[in-house]
Amino acid sequence: MIRFNLNGRWIEDNKIDPNCTILKYLRTTMMQPDVKEGCAAGDCGACTLMLGEMTERGIEYRTLNACIALMANVHERYLLTPSGIGRAGQLHPAQQALVDCHGSQCGFCTPGFVMSLANLYQQTGQYAQQSALSDEQIHAALSGNLCRCTGYRPIIEAAHKMADFPACDLTAVSSRSGVQVFNPQGEKPVEGSPAALQDIDGRRLFMPLTEEQLKALLRDYPDACLWAGGTDVGLEITQRFKQFDTIICLNRISTLARTQMLDKQLWLGAGVTYSQAEHELADLFPSFAQLLHRIGSRQIRNMGTLGGNIANASPIGDTPPAFLALNATLEIDGNHGRREVAIDDFYLGYKQTMLQPGEYLRAIRINKLQSSESLTLHKISKRYDDDISAVMFALYLDVQNGIIQKARLACGGVAATPLRAQKTEQALVGQPFSENTFLQAANFIGQDYQPLSDVRASKEYRLQVTRNLLLKSYLELTAGQTGDAA
Amino acid sequence: MSHVSSKVTPWEARRQRPAKGKSGSKLAHESAEKHVLGTATYIDDMPELAGTLFAAVGKSTIAHGKILSLDLTAVRNAPGVVDVITLDDIPGEKDIGPVFKGDPIFADGVVEFHGQALFAVLAESFEQAKRATLLAEVSYEEQPALLTIKDALQQNAFVRPAHSMQKGDAASAIAAAPIQMSGELYVKGQEHFYLEGQISYALPAEDGGIKLYCSSQHPTEVQKLVAEVLDLPINHVQVEVRRMGGGFGGKETQAAQWGCIASVFARRQNRPVKMRLDRQDDMVLTGKRHDFYNRYQLGIDENGKILGADIELAGFCGYSPDLSDAIVDRAMFHVDNAYDLNNARVIGHRCKTNTVSNTAYRGFGGPQGMIFAEAMLDDIARKVGKDPLDVRKANFYRDGGSTHYGQPVEDFFLPELVEQLEQDSDYRGRRAAISEFNRANRWKKRGLALTPIRFGISFTIQFLNQAGALVHIYTDGSIHLNHGGTEMGQGLFTKVAQVVAHEFDLDIDMIQASATATDKVPNTSPTAASSGSDLNGKAAQNACQILKSRLVQFAQQHYQVNASDVRFINNHVVIGADENSAQWISFADFVTLAYQNRVSLSTTGYYATPKIHYNRDTASGRPFFYFAFGACCAEVEIDTLTGEYKVLRADILHDAGRSLNPAIDIGQIEGAFIQGMGWLTTEELLWDDKGRLQSNSAATYKIPTSVDMPEHFNVQLFDRANAEDTIYNSKAVGEPPFMHGIAVWCALRDAVASVADYKISPPLDTPATPERVLNAVMYCLQESKA
């Protein structure tokens, strides 16, 4: 049984196929066309919705792409759609501002923009006029919403004007039925395999709450599809029309979704979302947090997880090069017991990792940086926001007394896996920290990487820009010292 | 009257103030509130009738070759499948080419591009239909595929014969000029990326007919093609379009195929059929903006004045003509942009390739011609060592001149507009600041460009320049408006409703526009060529004028007054010459009275654009009723280590004549600029060596996001009445501002040229991705060393 609150009304349904996306369910079963399909791949944002979760602070919302998120995601949660947050003659401030600023033309993307703006309004307390929004906040909130008509200018204007309208707190909409307020502690987790949340025609959906339950399920269903954020695997359903028999959703296992500050290390649960990590890494790894702003879109970052990005083993994932440069340790758990591996050893080949059936990635550990250490990250793509990297460049350096003591350079997009550039690293280590060292080391990039040409870039550009990024990294690290802006 | 709708403001209140929403007011889009609530209904949102089935097409897996066998057994046996059709199952005409033949509804024995539709499946669900399409067993005899313009030129493969235009003697002028120069530019095409993909919903009707809901800019053509495909008289088919979720030219001809397939299935099964392309199918199966490979030879003087130009344009048409003849023509018409070429020869090739048939896209070839004009002017400026803006100004047309196709240059106030933008944007001051910035920064460089637009308005196919409207007045004073134009977000319904409100001096909320429908206004032209408001606004005005003259005539008799004593003011009809003693009758009461006196309150209206003519045999005439002008000043910053860049500022001054709705027009200009910028920066179409489209999803084809908008973005209207008699002297605004994006490309080139002290005009094919910008930087560095 999936049970969720749609625009203030509780709905229970035990006939939902585990593969059913939120978008499909709303548009077909609920006959609710205020949620649009633009790309069915999490790239355009026309299907953006607000998903609310009861916490000790009340209902907290985030946006998601309904097209690639499963109905499992809404279980015991609150969903808001454009027709739920306003009605004719009584629009939500995000809606009224869009009307007043001429923020819609063809109108097809508009419901998605409405929800991204309404979520921004809600999250930043605009109803209490807490603070004026910055352009950066607005762009981040809209990073996953494509509009082909307006050129965005009136939509940005609308975002700035939302606070001018009578206040609207959406938690009141979600809870307006007044009954059946969900208890966030939920039922006590059972021991062993939990029952399937849905079981339709031999297709099953499980939502374990603990790692113990997950291990039990992995014993019973070693070939199950492990669904964390689903931002990549969701495309199997919506683009390749695949149907999974067994889906195990990982995103209710609280031990996977937390971060811990250890003495010299940061422990990141594999289920930590990019959005969470943007906050958690901001102080210790500011360059990493900056990079996270450019991974996917706000909607994707709200769902996608660090563990998913690593275990997915895509050569163009953005965080693996950073974790390689940071020499991260991975904790793997499952039915063969817990083990730890260096991320250097994790990738075996194209889309292949050390993970065995019945195993899952539990956590990532990275060492905090000392004052002599630095992490420089560069993402190169055709478009600034919400694009896949042509090259993802990650350089860790330890420089003491003007000499490079340690160097780890890892890139994505240049080989079949995220890969260290060991010859280049060797050319850096032991050398003076100078422009010349970096220019010389750049000559080795071609020995470390033999990239391919594809839709994102040519092999020649990939090599050239990787070489240049070495120099650019040096210039950035020395900005203000040489008089050169990088 | 028994009941007055609560939506209708009391007439007494309407009398006390000017009517709301007339022409010239900044009215919101008529559907704005529905857009934000998600209640604006697109075809996929309509409640599905019981028994609705879903169609999908099976696609070829080669680019060119004979189909040896097509075994669809597994497709037919797949779960949920109800019907499968191939070309043999089309009851009537099998070729749906819009102007010229060549577009079989399914591949006709030979595959002409990778992904071409081979057959269609009908199933109980969309997913079942999609899955079934993958089960076909097809064997081919593969043939070599033409995949590039250069291949086609080499092998003389064309979908239509070349066309040329001439003025004076280009060859002699170039030979005699003090300086000769040549250059080339490859301009890639563009995916429309309308947010609502192609969709049709076909309902079987009586007498073997079809009622088709289709997301199309050209319902009349869809109606005609569905009738032909089903072997029916046209009057058995009705096509209706309430709104599209974007069109941009991509739904001018390309919507018909899916409407036809849905209709064939609907007839065969006697059930409602929905055919929706998912995003990937949409990107693979439908045509795009044409790539162009352009070359020039110029003769110039030492000041950079063009004395002669020999220009060759070659368009990437794909496998069939579609609209390519007119598109390449428009590129040729616009290769002068705002500049007098003095002596010119312009030739345009229509290259045939084994790729999807390219089609209309905002600007319709014009942008690909105009960017080449701007590329030439920049090259000239570098050659003679002058600021590009000065070279541009020196080459502007003057009133009294004529184009390379013989159209006289009239009312050419572009130099004045450019002058104003130059001042407003502080072009000279910023040029100096940029020079300083570039001297001070080793790796970051800035660039600036101010480029003009002169875009011809009218369909170059003369007969398309006509429109019809239908206006009913009901007895409560509410008005029903219908016209042949389609709403795709551009605000056409709003603007035409404003025309009607304006004519009767009524509040806009008394006007209700209904879905474009072939049984209301017949034989319509596509909503294209920026013509929507010009044509349909005038047709609606004509209908209003007919009704007004009937009403005035009635009032004359009824009240025994002169015609000049009957006026429409503030939602009322005022009878009598004297302000004080005149009788004010609410519009509702007045039309009720007219109705009771048996006056017809319904009429059609019609409009045909005057003055235009073009003789294609002599390549001369006046293809355009008038020109729309504008200019954009853009500033960028590039990173010479990575090729990444940012658009720092854009100032636009644009001529929409006397705007019907400044808010909507500014929205068109802003949106067009960003779309044009996207075309030239991040949006890159790519086919592999097998002819497979690589940029086939939103993940691989990147249209601009909000953060790509210039940090400073100013758009102003250049408020001047159109000298021609257009609707309230406004000007068309759909396509012209698209070309403002060219300023960004020129600014990027300017920034790159700075690394070689502006002595080299950097090669920068489009789109100018970071990769191409970096390559251009490296070229300049190498060349300046050499």
Tab-separated table of N, CA and C in Angstrom, chain A residues 141-248:
chain	number	residue	atom	x	y	z
A	141	ALA	N	17.689	27.627	-7.828
A	141	ALA	CA	16.362	27.010	-7.726
A	141	ALA	C	15.811	26.642	-9.100
A	142	LEU	N	16.198	27.411	-10.123
A	142	LEU	CA	15.647	27.196	-11.466
A	142	LEU	C	16.595	26.416	-12.380
A	143	SER	N	17.680	25.892	-11.820
A	143	SER	CA	18.706	25.288	-12.671
A	143	SER	C	18.183	24.082	-13.453
A	144	GLY	N	17.083	23.510	-12.992
A	144	GLY	CA	16.537	22.348	-13.704
A	144	GLY	C	15.263	22.646	-14.448
A	145	ASN	N	14.977	23.918	-14.694
A	145	ASN	CA	13.752	24.282	-15.411
A	145	ASN	C	14.106	24.961	-16.724
A	146	LEU	N	13.753	24.320	-17.821
A	146	LEU	CA	14.006	24.906	-19.132
A	146	LEU	C	12.767	25.630	-19.625
A	147	CYS	N	12.995	26.836	-20.147
A	147	CYS	CA	11.926	27.571	-20.816
A	147	CYS	C	12.456	27.924	-22.199
A	148	ARG	N	11.697	27.648	-23.234
A	148	ARG	CA	12.162	27.929	-24.585
A	148	ARG	C	11.604	29.249	-25.104
A	149	CYS	N	10.636	29.843	-24.385
A	149	CYS	CA	9.964	31.032	-24.920
A	149	CYS	C	10.479	32.343	-24.340
A	150	THR	N	10.571	32.423	-23.017
A	150	THR	CA	10.680	33.750	-22.394
A	150	THR	C	12.094	34.300	-22.342
A	151	GLY	N	13.094	33.419	-22.361
A	151	GLY	CA	14.450	33.915	-22.129
A	151	GLY	C	14.717	34.180	-20.650
A	152	TYR	N	13.801	33.766	-19.790
A	152	TYR	CA	13.959	33.742	-18.324
A	152	TYR	C	13.876	35.096	-17.622
A	153	ARG	N	14.133	36.196	-18.292
A	153	ARG	CA	14.208	37.488	-17.606
A	153	ARG	C	12.945	37.757	-16.772
A	154	PRO	N	11.746	37.588	-17.354
A	154	PRO	CA	10.549	37.867	-16.542
A	154	PRO	C	10.345	36.859	-15.412
A	155	ILE	N	10.890	35.674	-15.559
A	155	ILE	CA	10.741	34.661	-14.508
A	155	ILE	C	11.617	35.037	-13.307
A	156	ILE	N	12.822	35.533	-13.608
A	156	ILE	CA	13.707	36.005	-12.521
A	156	ILE	C	13.045	37.188	-11.815
A	157	GLU	N	12.468	38.066	-12.611
A	157	GLU	CA	11.783	39.227	-12.017
A	157	GLU	C	10.657	38.748	-11.099
A	158	ALA	N	9.919	37.753	-11.570
A	158	ALA	CA	8.825	37.219	-10.754
A	158	ALA	C	9.351	36.655	-9.443
A	159	ALA	N	10.495	35.979	-9.496
A	159	ALA	CA	11.064	35.405	-8.272
A	159	ALA	C	11.346	36.515	-7.258
A	160	HIS	N	11.885	37.621	-7.751
A	160	HIS	CA	12.182	38.726	-6.839
A	160	HIS	C	10.921	39.349	-6.258
A	161	LYS	N	9.815	39.248	-7.001
A	161	LYS	CA	8.591	39.929	-6.557
A	161	LYS	C	7.680	39.075	-5.685
A	162	MET	N	8.003	37.781	-5.546
A	162	MET	CA	7.081	36.892	-4.812
A	162	MET	C	6.734	37.400	-3.430
A	163	ALA	N	7.741	37.974	-2.780
A	163	ALA	CA	7.525	38.382	-1.391
A	163	ALA	C	6.576	39.570	-1.271
A	164	ASP	N	6.277	40.225	-2.396
A	164	ASP	CA	5.400	41.404	-2.333
A	164	ASP	C	3.925	41.052	-2.165
A	165	PHE	N	3.605	39.779	-2.348
A	165	PHE	CA	2.185	39.399	-2.318
A	165	PHE	C	1.790	38.884	-0.938
A	166	PRO	N	0.503	38.823	-0.654
A	166	PRO	CA	0.067	38.307	0.651
A	166	PRO	C	0.689	36.941	0.941
A	167	ALA	N	1.103	36.756	2.172
A	167	ALA	CA	1.859	35.564	2.532
A	167	ALA	C	1.062	34.287	2.340
A	168	CYS	N	1.774	33.233	2.014
A	168	CYS	CA	1.129	31.932	1.843
A	168	CYS	C	2.078	30.868	2.355
A	169	ASP	N	1.681	30.159	3.404
A	169	ASP	CA	2.498	29.074	3.939
A	169	ASP	C	1.913	27.753	3.463
A	170	LEU	N	2.688	27.039	2.670
A	170	LEU	CA	2.134	25.849	2.026
A	170	LEU	C	1.960	24.662	2.961
A	171	THR	N	2.582	24.704	4.127
A	171	THR	CA	2.351	23.577	5.040
A	171	THR	C	0.871	23.507	5.395
A	172	ALA	N	0.219	24.666	5.348
A	172	ALA	CA	-1.225	24.681	5.632
A	172	ALA	C	-1.998	23.937	4.554
A	173	VAL	N	-1.502	24.015	3.309
A	173	VAL	CA	-2.177	23.290	2.232
A	173	VAL	C	-2.021	21.793	2.434
A	174	SER	N	-0.791	21.377	2.725
A	174	SER	CA	-0.534	19.945	2.872
A	174	SER	C	-1.325	19.340	4.016
A	175	SER	N	-1.511	20.118	5.075
A	175	SER	CA	-2.155	19.523	6.246
A	175	SER	C	-3.604	19.940	6.369
A	176	ARG	N	-4.205	20.439	5.291
A	176	ARG	CA	-5.541	21.017	5.464
A	176	ARG	C	-6.620	19.985	5.723
A	177	SER	N	-6.343	18.718	5.406
A	177	SER	CA	-7.359	17.715	5.710
A	177	SER	C	-7.544	17.577	7.217
A	178	GLY	N	-6.524	18.009	7.983
A	178	GLY	CA	-6.673	18.080	9.426
A	178	GLY	C	-6.590	16.746	10.136
A	179	VAL	N	-6.579	15.662	9.393
A	179	VAL	CA	-6.520	14.341	10.032
A	179	VAL	C	-5.317	13.578	9.494
A	180	GLN	N	-5.070	12.477	10.122
A	180	GLN	CA	-4.067	11.538	9.624
A	180	GLN	C	-2.715	12.194	9.425
A	181	VAL	N	-2.303	13.016	10.367
A	181	VAL	CA	-0.966	13.580	10.253
A	181	VAL	C	0.026	12.460	10.478
A	182	PHE	N	0.935	12.317	9.554
A	182	PHE	CA	1.859	11.193	9.564
A	182	PHE	C	2.859	11.340	10.697
A	183	ASN	N	3.099	10.247	11.382
A	183	ASN	CA	4.076	10.219	12.455
A	183	ASN	C	5.449	9.932	11.848
A	184	PRO	N	6.376	10.884	11.950
A	184	PRO	CA	7.654	10.705	11.251
A	184	PRO	C	8.439	9.495	11.736
A	185	GLN	N	8.218	9.074	13.004
A	185	GLN	CA	8.954	7.900	13.485
A	185	GLN	C	8.474	6.625	12.766
A	186	GLY	N	7.262	6.671	12.313
A	186	GLY	CA	6.723	5.553	11.538
A	186	GLY	C	6.620	4.286	12.361
A	187	GLU	N	6.350	3.197	11.649
A	187	GLU	CA	6.245	1.935	12.372
A	187	GLU	C	7.639	1.453	12.741
A	188	LYS	N	7.681	0.607	13.758
A	188	LYS	CA	8.973	0.071	14.196
A	188	LYS	C	9.464	-0.901	13.122
A	189	PRO	N	10.735	-0.771	12.724
A	189	PRO	CA	11.223	-1.671	11.672
A	189	PRO	C	11.142	-3.129	12.120
A	190	VAL	N	10.675	-3.965	11.231
A	190	VAL	CA	10.612	-5.397	11.553
A	190	VAL	C	11.998	-5.987	11.353
A	191	GLU	N	12.225	-7.138	11.965
A	191	GLU	CA	13.492	-7.823	11.744
A	191	GLU	C	13.379	-8.675	10.497
A	192	GLY	N	14.515	-8.913	9.826
A	192	GLY	CA	14.513	-9.710	8.605
A	192	GLY	C	13.918	-8.930	7.466
A	193	SER	N	13.514	-9.638	6.429
A	193	SER	CA	12.982	-8.978	5.236
A	193	SER	C	11.669	-8.293	5.548
A	194	PRO	N	11.562	-7.023	5.222
A	194	PRO	CA	10.258	-6.380	5.381
A	194	PRO	C	9.325	-6.835	4.267
A	195	ALA	N	8.045	-6.663	4.506
A	195	ALA	CA	7.070	-7.022	3.473
A	195	ALA	C	7.174	-6.032	2.324
A	196	ALA	N	6.755	-6.511	1.163
A	196	ALA	CA	6.772	-5.617	0.006
A	196	ALA	C	5.731	-4.522	0.201
A	197	LEU	N	6.114	-3.316	-0.174
A	197	LEU	CA	5.174	-2.201	-0.088
A	197	LEU	C	4.106	-2.349	-1.166
A	198	GLN	N	4.525	-2.829	-2.307
A	198	GLN	CA	3.598	-3.137	-3.394
A	198	GLN	C	4.015	-4.476	-3.973
A	199	ASP	N	3.052	-5.253	-4.408
A	199	ASP	CA	3.339	-6.541	-5.043
A	199	ASP	C	2.272	-6.743	-6.104
A	200	ILE	N	2.607	-6.429	-7.329
A	200	ILE	CA	1.637	-6.452	-8.424
A	200	ILE	C	2.163	-7.358	-9.520
A	201	ASP	N	1.455	-8.358	-9.883
A	201	ASP	CA	1.834	-9.228	-11.006
A	201	ASP	C	3.295	-9.651	-10.930
A	202	GLY	N	3.742	-10.013	-9.742
A	202	GLY	CA	5.123	-10.481	-9.617
A	202	GLY	C	6.145	-9.369	-9.571
A	203	ARG	N	5.706	-8.131	-9.620
A	203	ARG	CA	6.664	-7.034	-9.488
A	203	ARG	C	6.534	-6.438	-8.090
A	204	ARG	N	7.699	-6.310	-7.429
A	204	ARG	CA	7.682	-5.949	-6.009
A	204	ARG	C	8.486	-4.681	-5.730
A	205	LEU	N	7.979	-3.972	-4.769
A	205	LEU	CA	8.675	-2.765	-4.306
A	205	LEU	C	8.944	-2.906	-2.810
A	206	PHE	N	10.198	-2.734	-2.434
A	206	PHE	CA	10.557	-2.783	-1.014
A	206	PHE	C	11.144	-1.450	-0.590
A	207	MET	N	10.845	-1.095	0.644
A	207	MET	CA	11.421	0.127	1.202
A	207	MET	C	12.004	-0.162	2.563
A	208	PRO	N	13.185	-0.776	2.618
A	208	PRO	CA	13.778	-1.088	3.927
A	208	PRO	C	14.070	0.193	4.707
A	209	LEU	N	13.957	0.068	6.026
A	209	LEU	CA	14.220	1.222	6.894
A	209	LEU	C	15.582	1.117	7.564
A	210	THR	N	16.132	-0.098	7.567
A	210	THR	CA	17.440	-0.293	8.217
A	210	THR	C	18.351	-1.076	7.275
A	211	GLU	N	19.642	-1.000	7.580
A	211	GLU	CA	20.596	-1.775	6.783
A	211	GLU	C	20.389	-3.269	7.000
A	212	GLU	N	19.935	-3.654	8.206
A	212	GLU	CA	19.657	-5.073	8.448
A	212	GLU	C	18.581	-5.571	7.495
A	213	GLN	N	17.525	-4.774	7.368
A	213	GLN	CA	16.457	-5.158	6.435
A	213	GLN	C	16.992	-5.224	5.009
A	214	LEU	N	17.830	-4.267	4.662
A	214	LEU	CA	18.389	-4.243	3.308
A	214	LEU	C	19.178	-5.523	3.048
A	215	LYS	N	20.004	-5.922	4.036
A	215	LYS	CA	20.810	-7.129	3.840
A	215	LYS	C	19.915	-8.354	3.675
A	216	ALA	N	18.855	-8.396	4.471
A	216	ALA	CA	17.926	-9.525	4.346
A	216	ALA	C	17.309	-9.550	2.951
A	217	LEU	N	16.944	-8.392	2.446
A	217	LEU	CA	16.344	-8.326	1.110
A	217	LEU	C	17.355	-8.723	0.040
A	218	LEU	N	18.608	-8.306	0.244
A	218	LEU	CA	19.632	-8.638	-0.750
A	218	LEU	C	19.891	-10.145	-0.787
A	219	ARG	N	19.715	-10.783	0.375
A	219	ARG	CA	19.829	-12.247	0.379
A	219	ARG	C	18.708	-12.862	-0.449
A	220	ASP	N	17.505	-12.341	-0.257
A	220	ASP	CA	16.343	-12.918	-0.957
A	220	ASP	C	16.307	-12.519	-2.429
A	221	TYR	N	16.754	-11.308	-2.711
A	221	TYR	CA	16.662	-10.795	-4.100
A	221	TYR	C	18.004	-10.209	-4.533
A	222	PRO	N	18.996	-11.066	-4.718
A	222	PRO	CA	20.330	-10.518	-5.033
A	222	PRO	C	20.362	-9.728	-6.341
A	223	ASP	N	19.404	-9.959	-7.228
A	223	ASP	CA	19.415	-9.255	-8.519
A	223	ASP	C	18.494	-8.040	-8.543
A	224	ALA	N	17.975	-7.691	-7.368
A	224	ALA	CA	17.040	-6.563	-7.338
A	224	ALA	C	17.707	-5.286	-7.826
A	225	CYS	N	16.877	-4.388	-8.326
A	225	CYS	CA	17.367	-3.075	-8.698
A	225	CYS	C	17.457	-2.235	-7.430
A	226	LEU	N	18.669	-1.763	-7.113
A	226	LEU	CA	18.851	-0.888	-5.955
A	226	LEU	C	18.613	0.543	-6.401
A	227	TRP	N	17.647	1.162	-5.767
A	227	TRP	CA	17.193	2.479	-6.206
A	227	TRP	C	17.511	3.493	-5.116
A	228	ALA	N	18.517	4.319	-5.343
A	228	ALA	CA	18.853	5.345	-4.336
A	228	ALA	C	18.148	6.632	-4.743
A	229	GLY	N	18.842	7.497	-5.487
A	229	GLY	CA	18.165	8.708	-5.969
A	229	GLY	C	17.341	8.415	-7.205
A	230	GLY	N	17.751	7.433	-7.962
A	230	GLY	CA	17.011	7.061	-9.172
A	230	GLY	C	17.187	8.023	-10.327
A	231	THR	N	18.108	8.980	-10.187
A	231	THR	CA	18.210	9.997	-11.236
A	231	THR	C	18.862	9.443	-12.495
A	232	ASP	N	19.522	8.284	-12.380
A	232	ASP	CA	20.066	7.650	-13.578
A	232	ASP	C	19.250	6.404	-13.919
A	233	VAL	N	19.008	5.577	-12.924
A	233	VAL	CA	18.296	4.322	-13.199
A	233	VAL	C	16.846	4.602	-13.614
A	234	GLY	N	16.327	5.746	-13.213
A	234	GLY	CA	14.966	6.107	-13.613
A	234	GLY	C	14.811	6.187	-15.124
A	235	LEU	N	15.915	6.532	-15.791
A	235	LEU	CA	15.862	6.652	-17.245
A	235	LEU	C	15.648	5.298	-17.912
A	236	GLU	N	16.039	4.221	-17.225
A	236	GLU	CA	15.795	2.892	-17.787
A	236	GLU	C	14.298	2.693	-18.018
A	237	ILE	N	13.516	3.214	-17.090
A	237	ILE	CA	12.070	3.047	-17.190
A	237	ILE	C	11.472	4.002	-18.205
A	238	THR	N	11.926	5.271	-18.176
A	238	THR	CA	11.227	6.266	-18.997
A	238	THR	C	11.817	6.411	-20.392
A	239	GLN	N	13.064	6.016	-20.594
A	239	GLN	CA	13.674	6.159	-21.915
A	239	GLN	C	13.786	4.829	-22.644
A	240	ARG	N	14.066	3.768	-21.883
A	240	ARG	CA	14.221	2.467	-22.533
A	240	ARG	C	13.043	1.547	-22.249
A	241	PHE	N	12.062	2.074	-21.534
A	241	PHE	CA	10.793	1.378	-21.279
A	241	PHE	C	11.000	0.002	-20.632
A	242	LYS	N	12.013	-0.061	-19.774
A	242	LYS	CA	12.309	-1.278	-19.051
A	242	LYS	C	11.360	-1.402	-17.849
A	243	GLN	N	11.129	-2.626	-17.413
A	243	GLN	CA	10.325	-2.866	-16.212
A	243	GLN	C	11.168	-3.701	-15.258
A	244	PHE	N	11.360	-3.219	-14.041
A	244	PHE	CA	12.109	-4.006	-13.052
A	244	PHE	C	11.135	-4.887	-12.272
A	245	ASP	N	11.572	-6.139	-12.015
A	245	ASP	CA	10.713	-7.038	-11.238
A	245	ASP	C	10.767	-6.689	-9.760
A	246	THR	N	11.964	-6.388	-9.287
A	246	THR	CA	12.104	-6.093	-7.861
A	246	THR	C	12.911	-4.802	-7.704
A	247	ILE	N	12.319	-3.882	-7.015
A	247	ILE	CA	13.001	-2.620	-6.754
A	247	ILE	C	13.145	-2.459	-5.251
A	248	ILE	N	14.366	-2.202	-4.814
A	248	ILE	CA	14.599	-1.911	-3.395
A	248	ILE	C	15.007	-0.449	-3.283
